[in-house]
Each structure stands twice: as C-alpha cells, then as structure tokens.
Coordinates of C-alpha atoms and ligand atoms in Angstrom, one line a residue:
M19 CA 0.0 0.0 0.0
L20 CA 1.4 3.4 -0.9
G21 CA 1.0 6.5 1.2
Q22 CA -1.3 9.1 0.0
I23 CA 0.9 12.1 -0.2
M24 CA 1.3 14.6 -3.0
D25 CA 4.0 13.7 -5.5
K26 CA 5.5 17.2 -5.4
Q27 CA 8.9 17.4 -7.1
L28 CA 11.9 18.8 -5.2
L29 CA 13.2 21.6 -7.4
I30 CA 16.0 24.1 -6.9
S31 CA 13.8 27.0 -8.0
S32 CA 11.5 26.4 -5.0
L33 CA 14.3 27.2 -2.6
L34 CA 14.6 30.8 -3.9
Q35 CA 10.9 31.1 -4.3
H36 CA 10.5 30.1 -0.6
A37 CA 13.2 32.5 0.5
D38 CA 11.4 35.3 -1.3
N39 CA 8.1 34.4 0.3
T40 CA 9.3 33.9 3.8
S41 CA 12.6 35.8 4.2
G42 CA 12.3 38.2 1.3
N43 CA 14.0 41.1 3.1
R44 CA 17.0 39.1 4.4
E45 CA 20.2 40.5 2.9
I46 CA 22.7 39.0 0.5
V47 CA 25.9 41.0 0.6
T48 CA 28.8 40.8 -1.9
R49 CA 32.3 42.2 -2.2
T50 CA 32.0 42.6 -6.0
A51 CA 34.7 41.7 -8.4
E52 CA 34.7 45.4 -9.3
G53 CA 35.5 46.4 -5.7
P54 CA 32.5 48.0 -3.9
I55 CA 30.2 46.1 -1.5
H56 CA 26.8 45.3 -3.1
R57 CA 23.7 44.6 -1.0
Y58 CA 20.3 43.5 -1.8
T59 CA 17.7 40.9 -0.6
Y60 CA 16.4 37.5 -1.5
R61 CA 13.4 39.2 -3.1
D62 CA 15.8 41.2 -5.4
A63 CA 17.8 38.0 -6.2
H64 CA 14.6 36.1 -7.1
R65 CA 13.4 38.9 -9.3
R66 CA 16.7 39.1 -11.2
A67 CA 17.0 35.3 -11.4
R68 CA 13.6 35.4 -13.2
Q69 CA 14.8 38.1 -15.5
L70 CA 17.9 36.0 -16.3
A71 CA 15.7 32.9 -16.8
N72 CA 13.8 34.9 -19.5
A73 CA 17.1 36.0 -21.0
L74 CA 18.3 32.4 -21.2
R75 CA 15.0 31.5 -23.0
A76 CA 15.7 34.3 -25.5
L77 CA 19.2 32.8 -26.0
D78 CA 17.5 29.6 -26.9
V79 CA 18.9 27.7 -23.9
Q80 CA 17.1 24.4 -23.7
M81 CA 16.4 21.9 -20.9
G82 CA 19.6 20.0 -20.2
D83 CA 22.0 22.4 -21.9
R84 CA 25.2 22.9 -20.0
I85 CA 25.9 26.5 -19.0
A86 CA 29.3 27.2 -17.6
T87 CA 30.3 29.7 -15.0
M88 CA 33.8 30.9 -14.3
A89 CA 33.3 33.3 -11.4
W90 CA 34.0 34.2 -7.8
N91 CA 31.4 34.0 -5.1
T92 CA 29.1 36.9 -5.8
H93 CA 25.4 37.7 -6.0
R94 CA 25.5 37.4 -9.8
H95 CA 26.9 33.9 -9.6
F96 CA 24.1 33.1 -7.1
E97 CA 21.5 34.4 -9.6
V98 CA 23.0 32.2 -12.4
Y99 CA 22.8 29.1 -10.1
F100 CA 19.1 29.6 -9.8
A101 CA 18.2 30.9 -13.2
V102 CA 20.1 28.1 -15.1
S103 CA 19.0 25.1 -12.9
G104 CA 15.6 26.6 -12.2
S105 CA 14.8 26.8 -15.9
G106 CA 15.9 23.2 -16.5
A107 CA 19.5 23.7 -17.8
V108 CA 22.6 22.6 -16.0
T109 CA 25.3 24.8 -14.4
H110 CA 28.8 23.7 -14.9
T111 CA 31.2 25.7 -12.6
L112 CA 34.7 26.1 -13.8
N113 CA 37.7 26.5 -11.5
P114 CA 39.8 29.5 -12.7
R115 CA 42.9 27.7 -11.4
L116 CA 42.6 24.9 -13.8
H117 CA 45.3 24.4 -16.4
P118 CA 44.1 25.6 -19.9
S119 CA 44.4 22.1 -21.3
Q120 CA 42.0 20.8 -18.5
L121 CA 39.7 23.7 -19.0
T122 CA 39.4 22.9 -22.8
Y123 CA 38.9 19.2 -22.1
I124 CA 36.1 19.7 -19.6
M125 CA 34.3 22.4 -21.5
N126 CA 34.3 20.3 -24.6
H127 CA 33.4 17.1 -22.6
A128 CA 30.5 19.0 -21.0
E129 CA 29.5 20.6 -24.3
D130 CA 29.1 24.0 -22.6
A131 CA 26.8 26.2 -24.7
F132 CA 27.4 29.5 -22.9
V133 CA 29.9 30.7 -20.2
F134 CA 29.2 33.3 -17.6
V135 CA 32.6 34.8 -16.7
D136 CA 33.8 37.5 -14.3
A137 CA 35.5 40.3 -16.2
N138 CA 39.0 39.7 -14.7
L139 CA 38.8 36.0 -15.7
L140 CA 37.8 36.6 -19.3
P141 CA 41.5 36.2 -20.5
L142 CA 41.3 32.6 -19.4
I143 CA 38.3 32.0 -21.7
E144 CA 39.9 34.0 -24.5
S145 CA 43.0 31.7 -24.2
V146 CA 41.0 28.6 -24.9
A147 CA 38.0 29.9 -26.9
D148 CA 39.4 28.7 -30.3
A149 CA 39.4 25.1 -29.0
L150 CA 35.9 25.1 -27.7
H151 CA 33.6 23.2 -30.0
H152 CA 30.1 23.9 -28.5
L153 CA 30.3 27.5 -27.2
R154 CA 27.7 29.8 -28.5
G155 CA 28.4 32.9 -26.4
V156 CA 30.2 34.5 -23.5
I157 CA 28.4 36.6 -20.8
V158 CA 30.6 38.9 -18.9
M159 CA 29.3 39.3 -15.3
T160 CA 29.5 43.1 -15.0
D161 CA 27.9 46.3 -16.1
R162 CA 28.6 48.2 -19.4
A163 CA 31.0 50.6 -17.7
H164 CA 33.3 47.7 -16.6
M165 CA 33.1 45.6 -19.8
P166 CA 36.7 44.6 -20.8
E167 CA 38.0 44.9 -24.4
T168 CA 37.9 41.6 -26.2
A169 CA 38.2 40.3 -29.7
L170 CA 35.8 37.4 -28.8
P171 CA 32.6 37.2 -30.9
N172 CA 29.2 36.8 -29.2
I173 CA 30.0 38.7 -26.1
L174 CA 27.2 39.9 -23.9
C175 CA 27.1 42.2 -20.8
Y176 CA 25.4 40.5 -17.8
E177 CA 23.7 43.6 -16.5
E178 CA 22.3 44.6 -19.9
L179 CA 21.1 41.0 -20.4
V180 CA 19.2 41.1 -17.1
A181 CA 17.8 44.6 -17.6
G182 CA 16.6 43.7 -21.0
H183 CA 14.1 41.1 -19.8
S184 CA 11.0 41.1 -17.7
D185 CA 10.7 39.3 -14.4
D186 CA 7.5 37.7 -15.5
F187 CA 8.6 34.1 -15.4
E188 CA 7.0 31.0 -14.0
W189 CA 9.6 28.4 -12.9
P190 CA 8.9 25.3 -14.9
V191 CA 7.9 22.1 -13.1
F192 CA 9.7 18.9 -14.2
D193 CA 11.0 15.6 -12.8
E194 CA 13.1 16.1 -9.7
K195 CA 15.7 13.7 -11.1
T196 CA 16.5 16.2 -13.8
A197 CA 20.2 17.2 -13.9
S198 CA 20.9 20.5 -12.3
S199 CA 24.7 21.0 -11.9
L200 CA 27.9 19.5 -13.1
Y201 CA 31.3 19.4 -11.4
Y202 CA 34.5 17.8 -12.6
T203 CA 37.0 16.2 -10.2
S204 CA 40.4 17.7 -10.2
G205 CA 41.8 14.8 -12.3
T206 CA 45.2 14.6 -10.6
T207 CA 45.3 11.1 -12.2
G208 CA 43.9 10.9 -15.7
N209 CA 41.3 13.2 -17.2
P210 CA 38.8 15.0 -14.9
K211 CA 35.5 13.1 -14.5
G212 CA 32.1 14.8 -14.2
A213 CA 29.7 14.4 -11.2
L214 CA 26.2 15.3 -12.4
F215 CA 23.8 16.3 -9.6
S216 CA 20.1 16.4 -9.8
H217 CA 17.4 18.8 -8.3
R218 CA 16.4 16.0 -5.9
S219 CA 19.9 15.3 -4.7
T220 CA 20.6 19.0 -4.3
V221 CA 17.4 19.7 -2.3
I222 CA 17.9 16.7 0.0
H223 CA 21.5 17.7 0.5
A224 CA 20.3 21.2 1.4
Y225 CA 17.9 19.8 4.0
A226 CA 20.6 17.6 5.5
S227 CA 23.3 20.3 5.6
A228 CA 21.0 22.8 7.4
L229 CA 20.5 20.4 10.4
P230 CA 21.7 21.6 13.8
D231 CA 24.5 18.9 14.1
V232 CA 25.6 19.4 10.5
L233 CA 26.1 23.1 9.5
N234 CA 23.3 24.4 11.7
M235 CA 21.9 27.0 9.3
G236 CA 18.9 29.1 10.1
E237 CA 17.5 32.5 9.3
S238 CA 19.3 34.2 12.2
E239 CA 22.7 33.1 10.9
V240 CA 25.0 35.3 8.8
I241 CA 26.8 32.9 6.6
L242 CA 30.1 33.5 4.7
P243 CA 31.0 30.7 2.3
V244 CA 34.7 31.4 1.7
V245 CA 34.8 28.0 -0.1
P246 CA 34.3 29.0 -3.8
M247 CA 31.0 28.3 -5.7
F248 CA 33.2 26.4 -8.2
H249 CA 34.3 24.0 -5.4
V250 CA 31.3 21.6 -5.3
N251 CA 28.6 24.3 -5.0
A252 CA 30.4 26.0 -2.2
W253 CA 29.7 22.8 -0.3
G254 CA 25.9 23.3 -1.0
I255 CA 25.7 26.4 1.2
P256 CA 24.0 28.7 -1.4
Y257 CA 21.1 26.2 -1.5
G258 CA 21.0 25.4 2.3
A259 CA 21.2 29.0 3.3
T260 CA 18.5 30.0 0.8
M261 CA 16.2 27.2 2.1
V262 CA 16.4 28.8 5.6
G263 CA 16.6 32.4 4.6
A264 CA 20.0 33.1 6.3
K265 CA 21.8 36.3 5.5
M266 CA 24.6 35.5 3.1
V267 CA 27.9 37.2 2.5
F268 CA 29.8 36.5 -0.6
P269 CA 33.6 37.4 -0.5
G270 CA 34.2 37.9 -4.3
P271 CA 37.7 37.5 -5.4
K272 CA 39.5 38.8 -2.2
L273 CA 40.2 35.8 0.0
D274 CA 43.2 37.1 1.9
G275 CA 43.1 37.2 5.7
A276 CA 42.5 41.0 6.0
S277 CA 39.7 41.1 3.5
I278 CA 37.9 38.1 5.0
H279 CA 38.4 39.6 8.5
E280 CA 36.8 42.9 7.3
L281 CA 33.7 41.1 6.0
L282 CA 33.4 38.9 9.1
V283 CA 33.4 42.0 11.4
D284 CA 31.4 44.5 9.2
E285 CA 28.6 42.0 8.4
G286 CA 28.5 40.3 11.8
V287 CA 29.2 36.9 10.2
T288 CA 28.2 34.0 12.6
F289 CA 29.3 31.1 10.5
A290 CA 32.0 30.7 7.8
A291 CA 33.2 27.7 5.8
G292 CA 36.5 27.1 4.0
V293 CA 39.5 24.9 3.4
P294 CA 42.5 24.9 5.9
T295 CA 44.7 27.1 3.6
I296 CA 42.1 29.9 3.8
W297 CA 42.0 29.7 7.6
L298 CA 45.8 29.7 7.9
M299 CA 45.7 33.2 6.3
L300 CA 42.9 34.4 8.5
L301 CA 44.5 33.1 11.7
A302 CA 47.9 34.7 10.7
H303 CA 46.1 38.0 10.2
W304 CA 44.4 37.7 13.6
R305 CA 47.7 37.0 15.2
E306 CA 49.5 39.9 13.6
T307 CA 46.7 42.4 14.3
Q308 CA 45.7 40.9 17.7
S309 CA 42.1 40.8 16.5
S310 CA 39.1 38.4 16.3
A311 CA 35.7 38.5 14.9
P312 CA 33.3 38.7 17.9
A313 CA 30.1 37.6 16.1
L314 CA 31.7 34.5 14.6
K315 CA 30.4 31.4 16.4
R316 CA 31.3 28.6 14.1
T317 CA 33.5 27.6 11.3
V318 CA 33.5 24.5 9.1
I319 CA 36.9 23.2 7.9
G320 CA 36.9 20.7 5.2
G321 CA 38.5 19.7 1.9
S322 CA 41.7 18.7 3.7
A323 CA 42.4 17.6 7.2
G324 CA 42.0 20.4 9.8
P325 CA 45.1 20.1 12.1
E326 CA 44.6 20.2 15.8
S327 CA 46.7 23.3 16.1
M328 CA 44.2 25.2 13.9
I329 CA 41.2 23.8 15.7
R330 CA 42.7 24.8 19.1
E331 CA 43.6 28.3 17.9
F332 CA 40.1 29.0 16.7
Q333 CA 38.4 27.6 19.8
D334 CA 40.9 28.6 22.6
D335 CA 42.1 32.0 21.3
H336 CA 39.0 33.2 19.4
G337 CA 36.0 31.4 20.9
V338 CA 35.0 30.0 17.5
E339 CA 33.7 26.4 17.4
V340 CA 35.3 24.3 14.7
R341 CA 33.3 21.7 12.8
H342 CA 35.6 19.4 10.9
A343 CA 33.8 18.0 7.8
W344 CA 34.7 15.5 5.1
G345 CA 33.3 14.9 1.7
M346 CA 34.1 14.9 -1.9
T347 CA 32.9 16.1 -5.3
E348 CA 31.2 12.8 -6.0
M349 CA 29.2 13.2 -2.7
S350 CA 27.7 16.7 -3.4
P351 CA 30.0 17.0 -1.2
L352 CA 28.9 16.4 2.4
G353 CA 29.8 13.0 4.0
T354 CA 30.7 13.4 7.7
V355 CA 30.9 16.1 10.4
S356 CA 32.9 15.8 13.6
I357 CA 31.1 17.1 16.6
P358 CA 31.8 15.5 20.0
K359 CA 28.9 13.8 21.7
P360 CA 27.2 15.5 24.7
S361 CA 28.5 12.7 26.9
M362 CA 32.1 13.6 26.0
T363 CA 32.9 16.2 28.6
D364 CA 36.7 15.8 28.9
D365 CA 38.5 18.4 26.9
N366 CA 41.1 16.0 25.5
K367 CA 38.6 13.4 24.5
R368 CA 36.6 16.1 22.7
M369 CA 39.7 17.2 20.8
R370 CA 40.6 13.6 19.9
K371 CA 37.1 13.4 18.2
Q372 CA 37.3 16.8 16.6
V373 CA 40.5 16.0 14.7
K374 CA 38.8 13.1 13.2
Q375 CA 36.5 13.6 10.1
G376 CA 33.4 12.6 12.1
R377 CA 30.2 10.7 11.9
P378 CA 28.1 10.4 8.7
V379 CA 25.3 12.8 8.1
F380 CA 21.9 11.1 8.0
G381 CA 21.5 9.7 4.5
V382 CA 25.2 8.7 4.1
E383 CA 26.1 5.1 4.8
M384 CA 29.8 4.3 5.3
R385 CA 32.1 1.3 5.7
I386 CA 35.7 0.4 5.5
V387 CA 37.0 -2.7 3.6
D388 CA 40.3 -4.4 2.9
D389 CA 41.6 -5.0 -0.6
T390 CA 39.5 -8.1 -1.0
G391 CA 36.3 -6.2 -0.2
T392 CA 35.9 -7.7 3.3
E393 CA 34.4 -5.3 5.8
L394 CA 36.7 -4.3 8.7
T395 CA 35.8 -3.7 12.3
H396 CA 35.1 -0.3 13.7
D397 CA 37.7 -0.4 16.4
G398 CA 39.5 2.8 15.5
D399 CA 42.7 0.9 14.6
A400 CA 41.8 -1.2 11.5
F401 CA 42.2 0.9 8.5
G402 CA 41.0 0.3 5.0
N403 CA 39.3 1.6 1.9
L404 CA 36.4 3.9 2.7
E405 CA 33.2 3.2 0.8
V406 CA 29.9 5.2 0.8
R407 CA 26.3 5.1 -0.4
G408 CA 23.5 7.6 -0.3
P409 CA 20.9 9.8 -2.1
W410 CA 23.4 12.5 -3.0
I411 CA 26.3 10.3 -4.0
I412 CA 26.9 9.7 -7.7
D413 CA 26.0 6.4 -9.2
N414 CA 28.1 7.0 -12.3
Y415 CA 30.3 9.6 -13.9
F416 CA 28.9 11.9 -16.6
K417 CA 29.0 10.2 -20.0
M418 CA 30.7 7.1 -18.6
D419 CA 28.6 4.0 -19.0
Q420 CA 30.6 2.1 -16.5
S421 CA 33.3 2.9 -14.1
D422 CA 35.2 0.7 -11.7
S423 CA 34.4 3.0 -8.8
H424 CA 31.2 1.2 -7.7
N425 CA 30.8 -2.4 -6.6
A426 CA 27.9 -4.7 -7.3
Q427 CA 26.0 -3.6 -4.1
G428 CA 26.4 0.0 -5.2
W429 CA 29.1 1.1 -2.8
F430 CA 31.2 3.9 -4.1
A431 CA 34.9 3.7 -3.4
T432 CA 36.1 7.1 -2.2
G433 CA 39.8 6.5 -2.7
D434 CA 40.3 7.4 0.9
V435 CA 41.8 5.2 3.6
A436 CA 40.2 5.5 7.0
T437 CA 39.5 4.0 10.4
I438 CA 36.1 4.1 12.1
D439 CA 36.1 4.0 15.9
P440 CA 33.5 2.3 18.2
D441 CA 31.7 5.7 18.7
G442 CA 31.2 5.9 14.9
Y443 CA 33.8 8.6 14.2
M444 CA 35.7 8.1 10.9
E445 CA 39.2 9.3 10.5
I446 CA 41.0 9.6 7.2
T447 CA 44.5 8.3 7.4
D448 CA 45.3 9.1 3.8
R449 CA 44.2 9.2 0.2
S450 CA 45.0 5.7 -1.0
K451 CA 47.4 7.2 -3.6
D452 CA 49.3 9.1 -0.9
V453 CA 49.7 6.4 1.7
I454 CA 53.3 5.3 2.3
K455 CA 54.1 1.6 2.0
S456 CA 57.0 0.8 4.3
G457 CA 58.1 -2.8 4.6
G458 CA 54.6 -4.0 3.6
E459 CA 52.9 -1.8 6.3
W460 CA 51.0 1.4 5.7
I461 CA 52.0 4.8 7.1
G462 CA 49.3 7.4 7.0
T463 CA 50.7 10.8 6.1
I464 CA 47.9 13.0 7.6
E465 CA 48.7 12.2 11.3
I466 CA 52.4 13.1 10.8
E467 CA 51.5 16.3 9.0
N468 CA 49.1 17.4 11.7
L469 CA 51.7 16.7 14.5
A470 CA 54.4 18.5 12.6
M471 CA 52.1 21.5 12.2
S472 CA 51.6 21.6 15.9
H473 CA 55.2 22.7 16.2
P474 CA 55.1 26.5 16.9
D475 CA 57.6 27.3 14.2
V476 CA 56.0 25.2 11.4
V477 CA 53.4 26.9 9.2
Q478 CA 52.6 24.0 6.8
A479 CA 53.8 20.4 6.5
A480 CA 53.4 17.6 4.0
V481 CA 54.7 14.1 4.0
I482 CA 55.5 12.0 1.0
G483 CA 57.0 8.5 0.5
V484 CA 60.4 8.4 -1.2
P485 CA 62.0 5.1 -2.4
H486 CA 64.1 3.1 0.0
P487 CA 66.1 0.0 -1.0
K488 CA 65.1 -2.0 2.1
W489 CA 61.6 -0.7 3.1
D490 CA 60.3 0.2 -0.4
E491 CA 59.3 3.7 0.8
R492 CA 60.0 5.8 3.8
P493 CA 58.4 9.2 4.8
L494 CA 60.0 12.5 3.9
L495 CA 58.8 15.5 5.9
I496 CA 58.5 18.7 4.0
I497 CA 57.9 21.9 6.1
V498 CA 57.3 25.5 5.5
P499 CA 58.9 27.2 8.6
A500 CA 57.5 30.4 10.1
T501 CA 59.2 33.6 8.9
D502 CA 62.8 33.9 10.1
K503 CA 62.8 30.4 11.6
S504 CA 64.8 27.4 10.5
L505 CA 64.4 23.8 11.7
T506 CA 66.7 20.8 11.2
H507 CA 65.7 17.2 10.8
D508 CA 66.9 16.6 14.4
D509 CA 64.6 19.4 15.7
M510 CA 61.6 17.8 14.0
T511 CA 62.5 14.3 15.2
D512 CA 62.9 15.5 18.8
F513 CA 59.5 17.1 18.5
L514 CA 57.8 14.1 17.0
R515 CA 59.5 11.3 18.8
N516 CA 57.1 10.7 21.7
K517 CA 54.1 11.5 19.7
L518 CA 54.4 9.0 16.9
T519 CA 55.1 5.3 16.6
N520 CA 58.9 5.0 16.1
W521 CA 58.7 3.5 12.6
W522 CA 56.4 6.3 11.4
L523 CA 59.1 8.9 12.2
P524 CA 60.2 10.6 8.9
D525 CA 63.7 9.7 7.7
D526 CA 64.5 13.2 6.7
T527 CA 63.1 16.8 6.7
V528 CA 63.4 19.5 4.1
Q529 CA 62.4 23.1 4.3
I530 CA 60.7 25.0 1.5
D531 CA 59.2 28.4 1.1
E532 CA 55.7 27.3 0.1
L533 CA 53.8 24.2 -0.6
P534 CA 52.4 23.8 -4.2
L535 CA 48.6 24.0 -4.0
G536 CA 46.1 22.5 -6.4
A537 CA 43.0 24.2 -7.9
T538 CA 41.0 23.8 -4.7
G539 CA 43.7 24.9 -2.3
K540 CA 44.9 21.4 -1.4
V541 CA 48.6 20.5 -1.2
L542 CA 49.6 19.0 -4.5
K543 CA 51.5 15.9 -3.5
T544 CA 52.0 14.8 -7.1
R545 CA 54.1 18.0 -7.6
L546 CA 56.0 17.3 -4.3
R547 CA 56.7 13.7 -5.5
E548 CA 58.0 15.0 -8.8
Q549 CA 60.3 17.5 -6.9
F550 CA 61.5 15.2 -4.1
G551 CA 60.9 11.8 -5.6
D552 CA 64.6 11.0 -5.8
H553 CA 65.6 12.7 -2.6
K554 CA 68.5 10.9 -1.0
L555 CA 67.5 9.8 2.5
P556 CA 70.3 9.9 5.1
T557 CA 69.3 6.4 6.2
V558 CA 70.0 4.8 2.8
Ligands
ADP9 P1 39.4 16.8 -5.5 O1 39.3 15.3 -5.4 O2 39.1 17.4 -6.8 O3 40.7 17.4 -4.8 P2 37.3 17.0 -3.7 O4 36.8 18.1 -3.0 O5 36.3 16.1 -4.3 O6 38.3 17.5 -4.7 O7 38.3 16.1 -2.7 C1 37.8 15.1 -2.0 C2 38.9 14.5 -1.1 O8 39.5 15.5 -0.3 C3 38.5 13.5 -0.2 O9 38.3 12.2 -0.8 C4 39.6 13.5 0.9 O10 40.7 12.8 0.4 C5 39.9 14.9 0.9 N1 39.2 15.6 2.1 C6 38.1 16.3 2.1 N2 37.8 16.7 3.3 C7 38.8 16.2 4.1 C8 39.1 16.3 5.6 N3 38.3 16.9 6.4 N4 40.2 15.6 6.0 C9 41.0 15.0 5.2 N5 40.8 14.9 3.9 C10 39.7 15.5 3.3

C-alpha cells in the first residue's frame, strides 16, 4: 500500500521562491569583483533570477543544456545558479585555477553552450576559446562601464542582459531527477571526471546540511562561504542558506586574511566555511593584528584535514567552534561532520574526536573494507578503503557507461583510507594514492603532517613517500617554517619522537618556502613527489 501524499517534485527554483516568500527582506551582501560592496535581498535576487531565466530562453537555452560559469562567489553567480538550474538547464562551474588544457577538455566534454565569466577572468576563456567546439556565447558578469575589451565574438554584458528582460517568469515544473549541476573532479590522475547532480539530490543535501548537528543553518545566521562556488557548489551552502533564509555574505575575489576579516566584522558573520589554507591566512592576520571576529560562532573546515593546532587556535584563542567536515565532489559533497557527543565532557577526548573527520550525516552510509572487499571492524585501529552510499552520491560519472568506482552492491569507493572508531567517528589516514608503504605496512601521512604543524615554528607540512632500498618507501617530511625560523631534521625528530610510533618517524626533513597548491587549495602531493621523488635519505 502506498502512502497518499502529493507527488511534489523537489526543485531548486522552489528554494529561492520560498526565501522570497518567507525571508524576502533578508540580505545578500557581496564584495563585488569590481570592488564595492553590493547589498540586496532574497526578493531582489529572485526577481533578477527570473529576468535572467527569461534571457536564457531568449538565447534559446534548452532543458539539459550545460551553461558554464567561471566566477568568484558573488550575488550574480548566485543568480546564475538559480536561473540556469531553475529553468531546467545545467550549471557547470569552472575553477579558474585549472590548467588551460584541462579547461578545454572539460568544457568540450560537458559541451558547454554558454559561459558566464567574471571580467577579470575573461582572459582565461579567451585563451581557450578557439578550441571550444560547442560554445555559442560569453556573458561577462559586470555592467557596461566595466566591460573589458575583447576580440571574442558573441560577447554579452550581464547587467544589460538582465535589464533587457521582464521578471514575469513561471519556474517550470519537471522531474526532480532532472540534472541541475555538473562538477569535474580535479583529475590529478587521468582526465577529470564529471559528477552530475540532480534537483532532488541538491534539495535533499540542502535539508541535511542545514541540520543543527551538520552546518546548523537558520534565518538568524549570517553565513560566509569562503569556499568557492566552483568548489562543489560552495559545499551546497547557497542552497541550504536559501532554504532557511539566512543572511549570506559573498567574498568575491578577495580571499586574503585582511579582506575576510573585514567582512566577518562588518557584516556580523556568525558562520563561515572554507579549506584549511584559507583559515591559515585568517589566523595569521588575527595573530598579527591581535584581533578576532566577535560575532563569529562557528567555522567549518573541510577539503583537507584540519590540524589540531588550527582547531585549538580557533576555539581557545577566538571562541570559534570548529566543525571538521569531510566529503568529496562525488558526494555533493557532504559526508561526515565531527562534533563531540554530549556525553564527551573531557577536553582532551573532545579534541581527539574533533581532529577526526566525524560521523556520517543522515543519508550517508559508510564502511571500511580491505583490498578483497571484506568489511573491517570499527575499532578505531583497523584501516581500509572507505566506501559510501547515499541519495546525494553519484551512481556513475557523466558520459561514462561504466566505471570501476562502484561495486555490485552500489558502494562507491572514495579513494580514501580510513578508520572508524567504536563511537562511529571516521578518521581519514590518507588518500589511497598518498599512503606510504613501508616494509609491507602502511604509514598514514595526515597524522604526521598534523603533528608537525603543531610545532610552533611550522606553518605548513606535507609528508610523501620516497623510495628506500630496504623498506620500499620511507616518509620524507617537507615543512614551511615560520618567517625567520629554521628547523633541522633533528629538531623535528625530537619534537615528533614521543608523539608517533617509532617506525612512522620521517627519515628526513626538508624546508621549502611554500607548498604547491592545487586548484581547490589542497597540497599537490603529485608535484612534491616530482620534486623530491629522488631525494636521498640519510638512512640509505
Ligand atoms: P578533489 O578530489 O578534486 O581534490 P574533492 O573536494 O572532491 O576535490 O576532494 C575530496 C577529497 O578531499 C576526499 O576524498 C579526501 O581525500 C579529501 N578531504 C576532504 N575533506 C577532508 C578532511 N576533512 N580531512 C581529510 N581529507 C579530506
């Protein structure tokens, strides 16, 4: 017997419509790419999204067409999200830090029909335009006064396009399984692969992310997604925050510590989300200027492991609760959040849980298996390949009939290696491709990096495996010391000795000025392996 409930489709357009109806005067604030702060409301955003939807119709954009964006987090980018998906087309966000060859590959693979681009990023599109086979036009996200010179044909000005169309637009109703947005993985090994989300998966993910023990979003919050809208939908925040009518603050292109601090303070931000490299810049700014952001209650750190030193600094020095979260492009992206349980009152125990990646959000199933696919125990020690299932996790890659990433029961292999403890907290020990294989045993690099970063004179640390004749591979520690500081291998060994199992101690330490970062702000270990792969260990 079926329940007798309306078969109402979960559509992205309904989020903005709802925000207009119930929180229409709540603000959306942007540091624009042009410079000045722009403010308006959900009602204004909804009106302009409808104008833009009419404009897309006039441009003959059809259901399912892929419409690319290459833009910072701004109100215009927010409007494009809703206008494109709401009218049945598919957003495809492009990361401006991608190599031109990757950009060309994914724009052709996605068959992007139009691209919305911030004025200062237009040169990137110009550099690849000749190689794009499906592109019909380029919309520059600015007003006429700021339109850049370009030789590209079919250039349109965003503000003129919006102004030229009426806001009389009914959001179409279609199947909630319709595709809504497309993201490509970074493709550090092989070509990037597309994860294609649906209206249904996006709306369910928004419900889940707003829950109190997930991101705790509500109308009274002021939310700053520092994480870019081209990094898996800014982790879904533009949808979740719209669902609850929270005030939203978009940082535009300025992501340095001083600029983020200014927005946090001026706008009374209560909750901000970003990757650890962003928070390093903010915390350094706070240290230098002896400042804090008094309204800021919570921050979410994800994308890479949040080290204990960072969590402590936020919490102990600035009174900001840290929520450590884990996920990936293929998961829309939210998988787990680490919040200590109410029964955990001891400070050290709470911290031991916070450095882990946490418990799954309702909807996500998770398990660890060995190389034969046998499930491993949740004792906090056994580590194996992490697999997931759930309603916002991809069941295939875009335009790939089959991939070896799913097993027969539908589990998706994340490529991460993890433990799960008896309390249900998952901890990533490594990406499977970064794990160090020493004498047949695995060494997880993340724990060593986190410990090294807790040294007061170490700003950043990365560990890679380098070849060793006896052990196959041994760990090499690569550190970025604080300004005017220098550390030897002996200094680091003394510091790490009692904190790590002996055989996990790195065999050598090198200092560099900065770590190479990938397009989403993560340390590029592939680059470090190229640079230090034949490093001569003193133990050889
Ligand atoms: P890409 O794979 O393109 O770098 P993703 O955002 O999809 O971008 O990256 C997902 C991966 O990032 C995860 O599989 C995991 O290895 C890593 N990751 C994400 N969050 C965390 C975290 N909190 N701690 C450790 N690793 C993380």
